[in-house]
Amino acid sequence: MRMLGIDIGGSGIKGAPVDLSTGELAEERYRVATPQPSEPDAVAGVVAEVVGHFGWDGPVGVTYPGVVIDGVTLSAANVSERWLELDAASLIADATGREITLLNDADAAGVAEMRLGAGRGRKGTVVVLTLGTGIGSALFTDGVLVPNTEFGHIEIRGKDAEARASAKAREEHDLGWERWAKRLSEYMARLEALISPSLIIVGGGVSKKADRFVPLIEGVRAPIVPARLVNNAGIVGAAMAAAAAHPVEVAEPTPHEVREAGTTDGRQREGGTAEAAR
């Protein structure tokens, strides 16, 4: 059983069909640099390129790096402001000719980690943090997603936390692992004071090097563990959300076989994201 997931990031747009039973990518991941500036039409065109690369003719799950409610994007921290108040699901559906389930990128990563990764079977409050261009967050209580939390924008020393502690900030400010870990410690301690998690999962591409910074984080009560799906979690979670929104259309398509498909309104079906998290 497969579904195509596509993850829109600040630096790259990547996707692959996902084996929904295991969370493994069914084909080699295809990645294209995010257009700069990241205007909606240009990004939608790249999503269509990814869909075409796999010859995919069914529904598609797509992530967006910001708040998404009913297919409409309501924040634009690391992309063009033209995304604000945009019916992005319909825009992408028009560009691809496919039904689109659109959700926050960190929520997608969190769904995947809670179903198949480091959060599997965990009760209580779990927060997944994706460290990349910004800091994404996904909050779960007893395995149920609380969408669009955006904890990367908590204020630390007069700035958004992600401006100080994201993976991009580490690179831009040429921070060593120890100095960056101090910034992460301050951020996670502030977050812990607000939501008291029983587990913190650290994701994003930098989680591949978790052994270099996670042991250096101090002053945080909750256990901190790296994501198991690393930087593919967004793709996997997007595919899961699309499968939950279109359960009767989850199938084993013939790779690279393209059939005519009509354009849909692209609206996310009610309950699709929450169902994927269960």
Short mmCIF file of C-alpha atoms in Angstrom, two decimals:
data_model
loop_
_atom_site.label_atom_id
_atom_site.label_comp_id
_atom_site.label_asym_id
_atom_site.label_seq_id
_atom_site.Cartn_x
_atom_site.Cartn_y
_atom_site.Cartn_z
CA MET A 1 0.00 0.00 0.00
CA ARG A 2 1.60 3.23 -1.16
CA MET A 3 0.90 6.96 -1.16
CA LEU A 4 2.95 9.87 -2.45
CA GLY A 5 4.22 12.38 0.10
CA ILE A 6 5.89 15.71 -0.73
CA ASP A 7 7.66 17.91 1.82
CA ILE A 8 8.02 21.65 1.03
CA GLY A 9 10.99 23.08 2.92
CA GLY A 10 12.78 26.39 2.99
CA SER A 11 15.71 25.05 0.96
CA GLY A 12 14.33 21.99 -0.83
CA ILE A 13 11.13 20.31 -1.99
CA LYS A 14 11.38 16.55 -1.77
CA GLY A 15 9.05 13.65 -2.24
CA ALA A 16 8.66 9.91 -2.70
CA PRO A 17 6.01 7.19 -2.66
CA VAL A 18 5.79 5.73 0.83
CA ASP A 19 5.09 2.16 1.87
CA LEU A 20 2.40 2.91 4.45
CA SER A 21 2.88 -0.36 6.31
CA THR A 22 6.52 0.32 7.16
CA GLY A 23 7.07 4.06 6.59
CA GLU A 24 9.91 3.28 4.21
CA LEU A 25 10.31 5.14 0.93
CA ALA A 26 9.16 2.88 -1.90
CA GLU A 27 11.35 4.68 -4.47
CA GLU A 28 14.43 6.87 -4.27
CA ARG A 29 13.61 10.33 -2.95
CA TYR A 30 13.41 13.10 -5.56
CA ARG A 31 14.52 16.58 -4.46
CA VAL A 32 14.40 19.97 -6.16
CA ALA A 33 15.72 23.23 -4.70
CA THR A 34 12.96 25.49 -3.37
CA PRO A 35 12.51 28.41 -5.79
CA GLN A 36 13.86 31.72 -4.52
CA PRO A 37 11.88 33.78 -3.91
CA SER A 38 9.47 31.09 -2.80
CA GLU A 39 6.39 32.43 -4.59
CA PRO A 40 3.30 30.19 -4.47
CA ASP A 41 3.05 29.59 -8.23
CA ALA A 42 6.73 28.68 -8.50
CA VAL A 43 6.56 26.29 -5.55
CA ALA A 44 3.38 24.69 -6.89
CA GLY A 45 5.18 24.17 -10.19
CA VAL A 46 7.97 22.28 -8.43
CA VAL A 47 5.43 20.13 -6.57
CA ALA A 48 3.93 19.29 -9.98
CA GLU A 49 7.42 18.36 -11.19
CA VAL A 50 7.83 15.95 -8.28
CA VAL A 51 4.42 14.39 -8.98
CA GLY A 52 5.34 14.02 -12.65
CA HIS A 53 8.72 12.50 -11.82
CA PHE A 54 6.95 9.55 -10.18
CA GLY A 55 4.13 9.39 -12.73
CA TRP A 56 1.72 9.54 -9.80
CA ASP A 57 -1.98 9.56 -10.64
CA GLY A 58 -3.64 9.41 -7.22
CA PRO A 59 -4.08 11.74 -4.23
CA VAL A 60 -0.97 13.41 -2.83
CA GLY A 61 -0.01 14.54 0.66
CA VAL A 62 1.92 17.83 0.79
CA THR A 63 3.48 19.69 3.71
CA TYR A 64 3.83 23.46 4.13
CA PRO A 65 6.25 25.21 6.51
CA GLY A 66 3.61 27.13 8.43
CA VAL A 67 0.04 27.14 9.72
CA VAL A 68 -2.51 25.32 7.53
CA ILE A 69 -6.26 25.28 8.25
CA ASP A 70 -8.66 23.68 5.76
CA GLY A 71 -6.07 23.94 3.01
CA VAL A 72 -5.47 27.67 3.59
CA THR A 73 -1.98 28.83 4.61
CA LEU A 74 -2.08 31.37 7.43
CA SER A 75 1.58 32.08 8.18
CA ALA A 76 4.72 32.60 6.09
CA ALA A 77 7.77 32.82 8.34
CA ASN A 78 10.30 31.35 5.89
CA VAL A 79 8.51 31.73 2.54
CA SER A 80 6.99 34.54 0.47
CA GLU A 81 4.28 36.58 2.18
CA ARG A 82 2.06 35.82 -0.82
CA TRP A 83 1.25 32.54 0.93
CA LEU A 84 -0.74 34.40 3.59
CA GLU A 85 -4.50 33.70 3.46
CA LEU A 86 -3.95 31.61 0.31
CA ASP A 87 -6.05 28.58 -0.61
CA ALA A 88 -2.80 26.74 -1.20
CA ALA A 89 -4.35 23.27 -1.41
CA SER A 90 -6.44 24.37 -4.38
CA LEU A 91 -3.47 26.12 -6.00
CA ILE A 92 -1.37 22.96 -5.79
CA ALA A 93 -4.29 20.82 -6.92
CA ASP A 94 -4.65 23.02 -10.01
CA ALA A 95 -0.92 22.77 -10.74
CA THR A 96 -0.75 18.99 -10.33
CA GLY A 97 -4.21 17.83 -11.40
CA ARG A 98 -4.33 15.72 -8.24
CA GLU A 99 -6.31 15.79 -5.01
CA ILE A 100 -4.14 17.42 -2.35
CA THR A 101 -4.08 16.97 1.41
CA LEU A 102 -2.09 19.89 2.82
CA LEU A 103 -0.76 20.10 6.38
CA ASN A 104 1.91 21.77 8.47
CA ASP A 105 5.34 20.24 7.85
CA ALA A 106 6.23 19.65 11.49
CA ASP A 107 2.81 18.13 12.13
CA ALA A 108 3.46 15.71 9.27
CA ALA A 109 6.86 14.78 10.68
CA GLY A 110 5.32 14.34 14.10
CA VAL A 111 2.56 12.08 12.81
CA ALA A 112 5.19 9.84 11.22
CA GLU A 113 7.35 9.73 14.33
CA MET A 114 4.39 8.93 16.58
CA ARG A 115 3.14 6.17 14.30
CA LEU A 116 6.40 4.52 13.24
CA GLY A 117 9.30 6.31 14.91
CA ALA A 118 10.65 7.45 18.25
CA GLY A 119 7.21 8.31 19.67
CA ARG A 120 5.53 5.01 18.86
CA GLY A 121 3.40 3.83 21.76
CA ARG A 122 4.21 6.85 23.93
CA LYS A 123 1.46 8.29 26.11
CA GLY A 124 1.30 11.67 27.78
CA THR A 125 2.56 14.89 26.20
CA VAL A 126 5.12 14.48 23.43
CA VAL A 127 6.61 17.31 21.37
CA VAL A 128 8.45 16.81 18.10
CA LEU A 129 10.83 19.63 17.11
CA THR A 130 12.15 19.86 13.55
CA LEU A 131 15.40 21.80 13.39
CA GLY A 132 16.01 23.19 9.91
CA THR A 133 15.49 26.55 8.22
CA GLY A 134 13.28 27.32 11.21
CA ILE A 135 12.04 25.33 14.20
CA GLY A 136 8.84 23.41 13.56
CA SER A 137 6.85 21.79 16.33
CA ALA A 138 4.22 19.09 16.64
CA LEU A 139 2.40 18.51 19.93
CA PHE A 140 0.69 15.25 20.89
CA THR A 141 -1.31 14.23 23.93
CA ASP A 142 -1.79 10.48 24.28
CA GLY A 143 -0.96 10.16 20.58
CA VAL A 144 -3.49 12.76 19.36
CA LEU A 145 -2.12 15.71 17.39
CA VAL A 146 -2.77 19.32 18.44
CA PRO A 147 -2.11 20.97 15.04
CA ASN A 148 -0.29 24.17 14.11
CA THR A 149 1.46 24.86 17.42
CA GLU A 150 4.36 26.90 15.94
CA PHE A 151 6.52 26.75 19.09
CA GLY A 152 9.51 27.89 17.04
CA HIS A 153 8.18 31.43 17.44
CA ILE A 154 8.40 31.53 21.22
CA GLU A 155 10.31 34.69 22.13
CA ILE A 156 13.80 34.18 23.50
CA ARG A 157 15.86 37.28 24.33
CA GLY A 158 13.63 39.46 22.20
CA LYS A 159 13.77 37.24 19.11
CA ASP A 160 11.91 34.28 17.68
CA ALA A 161 13.49 31.15 19.10
CA GLU A 162 14.17 29.84 15.59
CA ALA A 163 16.27 32.93 14.81
CA ARG A 164 18.63 31.83 17.60
CA ALA A 165 18.39 28.06 17.75
CA SER A 166 17.44 26.61 14.34
CA ALA A 167 19.91 24.57 12.32
CA LYS A 168 20.07 27.50 9.87
CA ALA A 169 20.99 29.86 12.74
CA ARG A 170 23.79 27.50 13.77
CA GLU A 171 25.25 27.67 10.27
CA GLU A 172 24.72 31.40 9.76
CA HIS A 173 26.36 32.30 13.08
CA ASP A 174 29.08 29.64 12.70
CA LEU A 175 28.19 28.11 16.05
CA GLY A 176 30.03 25.06 17.32
CA TRP A 177 27.99 22.18 18.70
CA GLU A 178 28.51 23.27 22.33
CA ARG A 179 27.42 26.88 21.76
CA TRP A 180 24.43 25.76 19.74
CA ALA A 181 23.48 23.25 22.44
CA LYS A 182 23.40 26.10 24.98
CA ARG A 183 20.91 27.95 22.80
CA LEU A 184 18.84 24.79 22.39
CA SER A 185 18.98 24.26 26.16
CA GLU A 186 17.57 27.72 26.80
CA TYR A 187 14.83 27.22 24.22
CA MET A 188 13.82 23.74 25.35
CA ALA A 189 13.78 24.79 29.01
CA ARG A 190 11.39 27.64 28.12
CA LEU A 191 9.20 25.26 26.13
CA GLU A 192 9.22 22.70 28.93
CA ALA A 193 8.03 25.36 31.38
CA LEU A 194 5.01 25.93 29.13
CA ILE A 195 3.88 22.43 28.19
CA SER A 196 5.71 19.95 30.50
CA PRO A 197 6.36 17.23 27.91
CA SER A 198 7.16 13.67 28.89
CA LEU A 199 9.33 13.29 25.76
CA ILE A 200 11.05 15.63 23.29
CA ILE A 201 11.86 14.22 19.83
CA VAL A 202 14.40 16.15 17.77
CA GLY A 203 14.01 15.88 14.00
CA GLY A 204 15.18 17.57 10.83
CA GLY A 205 18.28 16.73 8.84
CA VAL A 206 20.60 17.72 11.69
CA SER A 207 19.13 14.92 13.83
CA LYS A 208 21.49 12.58 11.94
CA LYS A 209 24.19 14.19 14.08
CA ALA A 210 22.20 14.09 17.32
CA ASP A 211 25.09 12.49 19.18
CA ARG A 212 27.04 15.74 18.73
CA PHE A 213 24.57 18.05 20.46
CA VAL A 214 21.79 16.21 22.32
CA PRO A 215 24.15 15.02 25.14
CA LEU A 216 25.21 18.67 25.59
CA ILE A 217 21.68 19.97 26.27
CA GLU A 218 21.23 20.85 29.95
CA GLY A 219 18.48 22.01 32.28
CA VAL A 220 15.70 20.02 30.60
CA ARG A 221 13.83 17.39 32.63
CA ALA A 222 12.19 15.50 29.75
CA PRO A 223 14.17 12.85 27.85
CA ILE A 224 15.43 14.10 24.47
CA VAL A 225 15.78 11.58 21.65
CA PRO A 226 16.52 11.86 17.92
CA ALA A 227 13.84 11.19 15.33
CA ARG A 228 14.13 7.72 13.81
CA LEU A 229 12.83 8.79 10.39
CA VAL A 230 15.28 11.73 10.33
CA ASN A 231 14.62 14.05 7.38
CA ASN A 232 12.14 11.74 5.64
CA ALA A 233 9.55 12.13 8.40
CA GLY A 234 7.74 14.97 6.61
CA ILE A 235 7.36 12.89 3.43
CA VAL A 236 6.09 9.89 5.40
CA GLY A 237 3.65 11.96 7.46
CA ALA A 238 2.31 13.72 4.36
CA ALA A 239 1.65 10.35 2.74
CA MET A 240 -0.10 9.12 5.88
CA ALA A 241 -2.33 12.20 5.98
CA ALA A 242 -3.32 11.75 2.33
CA ALA A 243 -4.08 8.08 2.96
CA ALA A 244 -6.29 8.98 5.92
CA ALA A 245 -8.14 11.56 3.80
CA HIS A 246 -8.58 9.14 0.87
CA PRO A 247 -8.75 5.63 2.39
CA VAL A 248 -10.45 3.98 -0.58
CA GLU A 249 -7.81 5.32 -2.98
CA VAL A 250 -4.76 3.85 -1.27
CA ALA A 251 -3.43 1.37 -3.80
CA GLU A 252 -0.33 -0.03 -5.43
CA PRO A 253 -0.04 2.06 -8.63
CA THR A 254 2.13 1.03 -11.53
CA PRO A 255 5.26 3.26 -11.32
CA HIS A 256 5.51 5.97 -13.96
CA GLU A 257 2.14 5.09 -15.51
CA VAL A 258 0.33 8.38 -16.09
CA ARG A 259 -3.43 8.52 -16.64
CA GLU A 260 -5.68 11.50 -17.29
CA ALA A 261 -6.97 13.05 -14.06
CA GLY A 262 -9.29 15.98 -13.45
CA THR A 263 -8.43 18.97 -11.30
CA THR A 264 -9.99 18.95 -7.87
CA ASP A 265 -10.62 21.66 -5.33
CA GLY A 266 -7.76 20.19 -3.27
CA ARG A 267 -9.47 20.77 0.08
CA GLN A 268 -8.23 18.68 3.00
CA ARG A 269 -10.94 16.29 4.12
CA GLU A 270 -12.08 16.86 7.65
CA GLY A 271 -10.31 14.62 10.12
CA GLY A 272 -7.62 13.41 7.70
CA THR A 273 -4.62 14.70 9.63
CA ALA A 274 -5.94 13.67 13.04
CA GLU A 275 -6.82 10.21 11.75
CA ALA A 276 -3.30 9.77 10.40
CA ALA A 277 -1.87 10.43 13.84
CA ARG A 278 -3.80 7.59 15.46
#
